[in-house]
Amino acid sequence: MIPKILASSLRRPLAGLRSSKKSPSFSGVTRANMMKPSSLSSSSPAVQTTSSDGVVGTPINFDINSKIEGNESQIVTVALEPGQVLRAESGAMMYMTDGVEMNTTTGGGMSAGFQRMLTGQNVFISDYSYNGPDNTKGMVCLGTSFPSKILRLNVDEYGGKIVCQKGALLCASHTVDIQMEFTKKFSTGFFGGEGFVLQALTGEGDVFVTAGGTLIKRELEEGEELRISSGCLVGFTEGVDYDVEMIKGYKNVLFGGEGLFITTLKGPGLVWLQGQPPQRMISEIARRVPSGGGLGLAVPIGGMGGGGESGEGGGDGSSETQN
């Protein structure tokens, strides 16, 4: 009896194994079948977004399709796929490959262009799009008008708004808008080094801004104050208080080289600073240009050297008199 019981108990697991092999399972699902849903999702059309002035385009993945090159004077190269739009400052293009088209507009009418002009940008903007075959890309390379570093920022990561110095924007997603950011105090506009109007970048997507010299990033805690030289500001996030204060001590005012006022930034928020503001370098170049309206070079003018001719004539005359 015991051998029969053991045999029957051994048959049951074996029968269970046989039945499990014959029963339907996931063994028929291959790697190709598992990839079908993802392939269907990738073949589906990408979500398109519309800018405030009606430009429709597919968002650009700048993590993959952008590259910043150079050291002290940098450039940015962006790869465009069909349907994507890159919005850039007019006159910043270095080159674009075959299939890339440029469309220059005011970006929403003359009022929008005039608003951008007050923030240091040009009245017109250029939209670059690629109309080549599928699975291909077109290249657009942009440079700066002044030797600068290029900083890429995502507006969404900073609450949908970044305040920058005038003329800082190089290029951005087509869904990013440029708005005027007014200084809160009258004295700040006069002595802050940036004027009464700053550049506010709002919307969704990425922006590329320029900065001169070494670029640093500082995070300010609640109530923390940072005093900077006028003109060294690149940008700051929403929540940072931008103001000016008078420099203490008449020796500092007269001989410190910073003037009468200094810019103050109070947290919380992030601040980006530049080590070589363009205006400072321009001022140094202008200070070293010789004044007086001339180059100080003596240029002989034909017909005005009468001394030599009279000398020659005098010699001839004296010889004739002697004869």
Coordinates of C-alpha atoms in Angstrom, one line a residue:
M1 CA 0.0 0.0 0.0
I2 CA 2.8 2.4 0.9
P3 CA 4.5 2.1 -2.5
K4 CA 1.2 2.7 -4.3
I5 CA 0.5 5.8 -2.2
L6 CA 4.0 7.2 -2.9
A7 CA 3.6 6.5 -6.6
S8 CA 0.3 8.3 -6.8
S9 CA 1.7 11.3 -4.8
L10 CA 4.6 11.6 -7.3
R11 CA 2.2 11.4 -10.3
R12 CA 0.2 14.4 -9.1
P13 CA 3.0 17.0 -9.2
L14 CA 4.2 15.6 -12.6
A15 CA 0.6 15.9 -13.9
G16 CA 0.5 19.4 -12.6
L17 CA 3.7 20.2 -14.4
R18 CA 2.3 18.7 -17.7
S19 CA -0.9 20.7 -17.3
S20 CA 0.9 23.9 -16.7
K21 CA 2.9 23.5 -19.9
K22 CA -0.2 22.9 -21.9
S23 CA -2.2 25.7 -20.3
P24 CA -2.0 29.2 -22.0
S25 CA 0.6 31.4 -20.5
F26 CA 2.9 34.4 -21.3
S27 CA 5.4 32.2 -23.0
G28 CA 3.9 33.2 -26.4
V29 CA 4.6 36.9 -25.7
T30 CA 7.9 37.7 -27.4
R31 CA 10.1 40.8 -27.0
A32 CA 8.7 42.1 -30.3
N33 CA 5.2 41.8 -29.0
M34 CA 6.1 43.6 -25.8
M35 CA 7.5 46.4 -27.9
K36 CA 4.3 46.9 -29.9
P37 CA 2.6 49.3 -27.5
S38 CA 5.7 51.5 -27.3
S39 CA 6.1 51.5 -31.1
L40 CA 2.5 52.5 -31.5
S41 CA 2.9 55.3 -29.0
S42 CA 6.1 56.5 -30.8
S43 CA 4.4 56.5 -34.1
S44 CA 1.5 58.6 -32.8
P45 CA 1.8 62.3 -33.6
A46 CA 3.6 64.4 -31.0
V47 CA 1.6 67.0 -29.0
Q48 CA 1.8 70.4 -30.6
T49 CA 1.8 73.7 -28.6
T50 CA 0.8 77.1 -29.7
S51 CA 2.6 80.3 -28.8
S52 CA 0.8 83.6 -27.8
D53 CA 1.1 84.9 -31.3
G54 CA -0.3 81.8 -32.9
V55 CA 2.8 79.8 -34.0
V56 CA 2.2 76.1 -33.8
G57 CA 5.0 73.7 -33.3
T58 CA 6.3 70.6 -31.5
P59 CA 8.3 71.1 -28.3
I60 CA 12.1 70.7 -28.7
N61 CA 13.9 68.3 -26.4
F62 CA 16.9 70.5 -25.7
D63 CA 18.5 67.8 -23.6
I64 CA 19.2 65.8 -26.8
N65 CA 18.9 68.4 -29.6
S66 CA 21.1 71.3 -28.2
K67 CA 24.8 71.7 -27.7
I68 CA 26.7 74.7 -26.3
E69 CA 30.3 75.0 -27.5
G70 CA 33.2 77.3 -26.8
N71 CA 34.9 78.7 -23.8
E72 CA 34.8 82.5 -23.3
S73 CA 32.8 83.2 -26.4
Q74 CA 30.2 80.4 -26.8
I75 CA 27.8 79.4 -29.5
V76 CA 24.7 77.1 -29.4
T77 CA 23.7 74.5 -32.0
V78 CA 20.1 73.2 -32.1
A79 CA 18.9 70.2 -34.1
L80 CA 15.4 70.7 -35.4
E81 CA 13.0 67.9 -36.3
P82 CA 10.1 68.3 -38.7
G83 CA 7.4 70.4 -37.0
Q84 CA 9.6 72.0 -34.4
V85 CA 10.1 75.7 -34.1
L86 CA 13.0 77.6 -32.5
R87 CA 12.5 81.3 -31.7
A88 CA 15.7 83.4 -31.7
E89 CA 17.0 86.9 -31.6
S90 CA 17.2 88.4 -35.1
G91 CA 20.7 88.6 -36.4
A92 CA 22.1 85.9 -34.1
M93 CA 22.3 83.1 -36.7
M94 CA 25.7 81.7 -37.7
Y95 CA 24.5 79.1 -40.2
M96 CA 21.6 76.8 -40.9
T97 CA 21.6 73.6 -42.9
D98 CA 19.5 72.6 -45.9
G99 CA 15.8 72.3 -45.2
V100 CA 15.7 74.9 -42.4
E101 CA 13.6 77.9 -43.0
M102 CA 13.6 81.3 -41.3
N103 CA 10.5 83.4 -40.8
T104 CA 11.1 86.9 -39.3
T105 CA 8.1 88.6 -37.8
T106 CA 7.2 91.0 -35.0
G107 CA 6.0 88.2 -32.9
G108 CA 2.5 89.5 -32.3
G109 CA 2.3 92.9 -33.9
M110 CA 4.2 96.2 -33.5
S111 CA 3.1 96.5 -29.9
A112 CA 4.8 93.2 -29.0
G113 CA 7.9 94.3 -31.0
F114 CA 8.0 97.6 -29.2
Q115 CA 7.7 95.9 -25.9
R116 CA 10.6 93.6 -26.7
M117 CA 12.7 96.7 -27.8
L118 CA 12.2 98.2 -24.4
T119 CA 13.6 95.0 -22.8
G120 CA 16.8 95.3 -24.9
Q121 CA 15.8 92.9 -27.7
N122 CA 15.2 93.7 -31.4
V123 CA 11.8 94.6 -32.7
F124 CA 11.8 91.6 -34.9
I125 CA 12.3 87.9 -34.0
S126 CA 13.2 84.9 -36.2
D127 CA 11.4 81.6 -36.1
Y128 CA 13.4 78.6 -37.5
S129 CA 11.6 75.5 -38.6
Y130 CA 12.7 72.3 -40.5
N131 CA 10.7 71.0 -43.4
G132 CA 12.9 68.0 -44.4
P133 CA 11.9 64.4 -44.6
D134 CA 10.9 62.3 -41.6
N135 CA 13.6 60.9 -39.4
T136 CA 16.0 63.7 -40.4
K137 CA 17.1 66.8 -38.7
G138 CA 18.2 70.3 -39.6
M139 CA 20.8 72.3 -37.8
V140 CA 20.7 75.9 -36.6
C141 CA 23.8 77.6 -35.0
L142 CA 23.5 80.8 -33.1
G143 CA 26.2 83.2 -31.8
T144 CA 26.3 86.2 -29.6
S145 CA 27.0 89.8 -30.5
F146 CA 29.5 90.1 -27.6
P147 CA 31.9 87.5 -26.2
S148 CA 29.6 85.8 -23.8
K149 CA 28.8 82.6 -22.0
I150 CA 25.5 80.9 -22.8
L151 CA 23.2 79.7 -20.0
R152 CA 20.3 77.3 -20.6
L153 CA 17.4 77.5 -18.2
N154 CA 14.0 75.8 -18.0
V155 CA 11.3 78.3 -17.2
D156 CA 8.9 75.7 -15.8
E157 CA 11.5 74.7 -13.2
Y158 CA 11.5 78.2 -11.7
G159 CA 7.8 78.8 -11.4
G160 CA 7.2 79.9 -15.0
K161 CA 9.1 83.2 -14.7
I162 CA 12.7 84.3 -14.8
V163 CA 13.7 88.0 -14.7
C164 CA 16.9 88.8 -16.7
Q165 CA 19.0 91.8 -17.6
K166 CA 18.0 93.8 -20.7
G167 CA 18.9 92.0 -24.0
A168 CA 19.9 88.7 -22.3
L169 CA 17.8 86.4 -24.4
L170 CA 19.5 84.6 -27.3
C171 CA 16.9 82.0 -28.2
A172 CA 14.1 80.0 -26.7
S173 CA 11.1 77.7 -27.2
H174 CA 8.4 79.2 -29.3
T175 CA 6.1 79.1 -26.3
V176 CA 8.3 81.5 -24.2
D177 CA 7.2 85.2 -24.1
I178 CA 9.2 88.3 -23.3
Q179 CA 7.5 90.8 -21.0
M180 CA 8.5 94.0 -19.3
E181 CA 9.4 93.8 -15.6
F182 CA 9.4 97.3 -14.0
T183 CA 11.5 98.2 -11.0
K184 CA 9.5 98.7 -7.9
K185 CA 11.3 101.9 -6.8
F186 CA 12.3 105.1 -8.7
S187 CA 15.8 105.1 -7.3
T188 CA 16.3 101.5 -8.5
G189 CA 15.6 102.4 -12.0
F190 CA 18.0 105.4 -11.9
F191 CA 20.9 103.8 -10.0
G192 CA 20.5 100.0 -10.3
G193 CA 22.5 99.7 -13.5
E194 CA 19.7 98.0 -15.4
G195 CA 17.3 100.8 -15.9
F196 CA 13.6 101.0 -15.1
V197 CA 12.7 98.0 -17.3
L198 CA 14.0 94.4 -16.9
Q199 CA 13.3 91.4 -19.1
A200 CA 10.8 88.9 -17.8
L201 CA 10.8 85.5 -19.5
T202 CA 7.5 83.7 -19.0
G203 CA 5.6 80.7 -20.4
E204 CA 6.7 77.1 -21.0
G205 CA 10.0 75.7 -22.3
D206 CA 13.7 76.5 -22.3
V207 CA 15.6 79.7 -22.8
F208 CA 19.2 80.5 -23.6
V209 CA 20.5 83.7 -22.1
T210 CA 23.9 85.3 -22.4
A211 CA 26.4 86.5 -19.7
G212 CA 29.8 88.1 -20.0
G213 CA 32.9 86.6 -18.3
T214 CA 32.6 84.0 -15.6
L215 CA 29.1 83.0 -14.7
I216 CA 28.1 82.1 -11.1
K217 CA 24.9 80.9 -9.5
R218 CA 23.9 81.8 -5.9
E219 CA 20.9 80.5 -3.9
L220 CA 19.6 83.0 -1.4
E221 CA 17.7 81.9 1.7
E222 CA 14.7 83.7 3.2
G223 CA 15.8 87.2 4.1
E224 CA 19.4 86.7 2.9
E225 CA 20.8 89.8 1.2
L226 CA 23.5 89.9 -1.5
R227 CA 25.0 93.2 -2.6
I228 CA 26.4 93.3 -6.1
S229 CA 28.1 95.7 -8.4
S230 CA 25.8 97.5 -10.8
G231 CA 25.6 95.6 -14.2
C232 CA 26.8 92.2 -12.8
L233 CA 23.2 90.9 -12.7
V234 CA 22.2 88.3 -15.3
G235 CA 18.9 87.1 -13.8
F236 CA 16.9 86.0 -10.8
T237 CA 13.9 83.9 -10.0
E238 CA 10.5 85.2 -8.8
G239 CA 10.6 86.0 -5.1
V240 CA 14.0 87.8 -5.1
D241 CA 13.7 91.5 -4.1
Y242 CA 15.7 93.8 -6.4
D243 CA 16.7 97.2 -4.9
V244 CA 19.6 99.7 -4.5
E245 CA 21.3 101.2 -1.5
M246 CA 23.8 104.1 -1.0
I247 CA 27.4 103.1 -0.4
K248 CA 28.6 104.2 3.0
G249 CA 31.7 106.3 3.4
Y250 CA 32.7 109.2 1.2
K251 CA 36.1 107.6 0.4
N252 CA 34.2 104.5 -0.9
V253 CA 32.0 106.8 -3.0
L254 CA 34.9 108.9 -4.4
F255 CA 37.6 106.2 -4.8
G256 CA 35.9 102.9 -4.6
G257 CA 35.0 102.8 -8.3
E258 CA 31.4 101.6 -7.7
G259 CA 29.7 105.0 -7.8
L260 CA 27.2 106.2 -5.3
F261 CA 24.8 103.2 -5.2
I262 CA 25.1 99.5 -5.1
T263 CA 22.5 96.8 -6.1
T264 CA 21.0 94.6 -3.4
L265 CA 19.2 91.3 -3.9
K266 CA 17.2 89.7 -1.1
G267 CA 16.0 86.1 -1.0
P268 CA 14.5 83.7 -1.2
G269 CA 15.4 82.6 -4.7
L270 CA 18.2 82.0 -7.2
V271 CA 20.5 84.6 -8.6
W272 CA 22.9 84.4 -11.7
L273 CA 25.8 86.9 -11.9
Q274 CA 28.4 87.7 -14.6
G275 CA 32.0 88.6 -14.0
Q276 CA 32.5 90.9 -17.0
P277 CA 29.4 93.0 -17.8
P278 CA 29.4 94.1 -21.5
Q279 CA 28.9 97.8 -20.5
R280 CA 32.0 97.7 -18.2
M281 CA 34.2 96.4 -21.0
I282 CA 32.7 99.0 -23.5
S283 CA 33.4 101.8 -21.0
E284 CA 37.0 100.6 -20.6
I285 CA 37.5 100.6 -24.3
A286 CA 36.0 104.0 -24.7
R287 CA 38.2 105.4 -21.9
R288 CA 41.3 104.3 -23.7
V289 CA 40.4 105.8 -27.1
P290 CA 42.4 109.0 -27.6
S291 CA 40.3 112.1 -27.5
G292 CA 40.7 115.1 -29.7
G293 CA 39.0 113.9 -32.9
G294 CA 42.1 112.9 -34.7
L295 CA 44.6 110.0 -34.9
G296 CA 47.6 112.3 -34.4
L297 CA 49.2 111.3 -37.7
A298 CA 50.9 113.8 -40.0
V299 CA 49.7 113.2 -43.5
P300 CA 51.5 115.3 -46.3
I301 CA 49.2 116.9 -48.8
G302 CA 50.4 117.4 -52.3
G303 CA 50.9 121.0 -53.5
M304 CA 51.3 122.4 -49.9
G305 CA 55.1 121.8 -49.6
G306 CA 56.1 125.2 -51.1
G307 CA 59.3 125.5 -49.1
G308 CA 61.1 123.0 -51.2
E309 CA 60.0 124.5 -54.5
S310 CA 60.9 128.0 -53.3
G311 CA 64.3 126.8 -52.2
E312 CA 64.9 125.3 -55.6
G313 CA 63.6 128.4 -57.3
G314 CA 65.8 130.5 -55.0
G315 CA 68.8 128.5 -55.9
D316 CA 68.1 128.9 -59.6
G317 CA 67.5 132.6 -59.2
S318 CA 70.8 133.1 -57.4
S319 CA 72.7 131.2 -60.1
E320 CA 71.1 133.4 -62.8
T321 CA 72.1 136.6 -60.9
Q322 CA 75.6 135.4 -60.5
N323 CA 75.8 134.7 -64.2

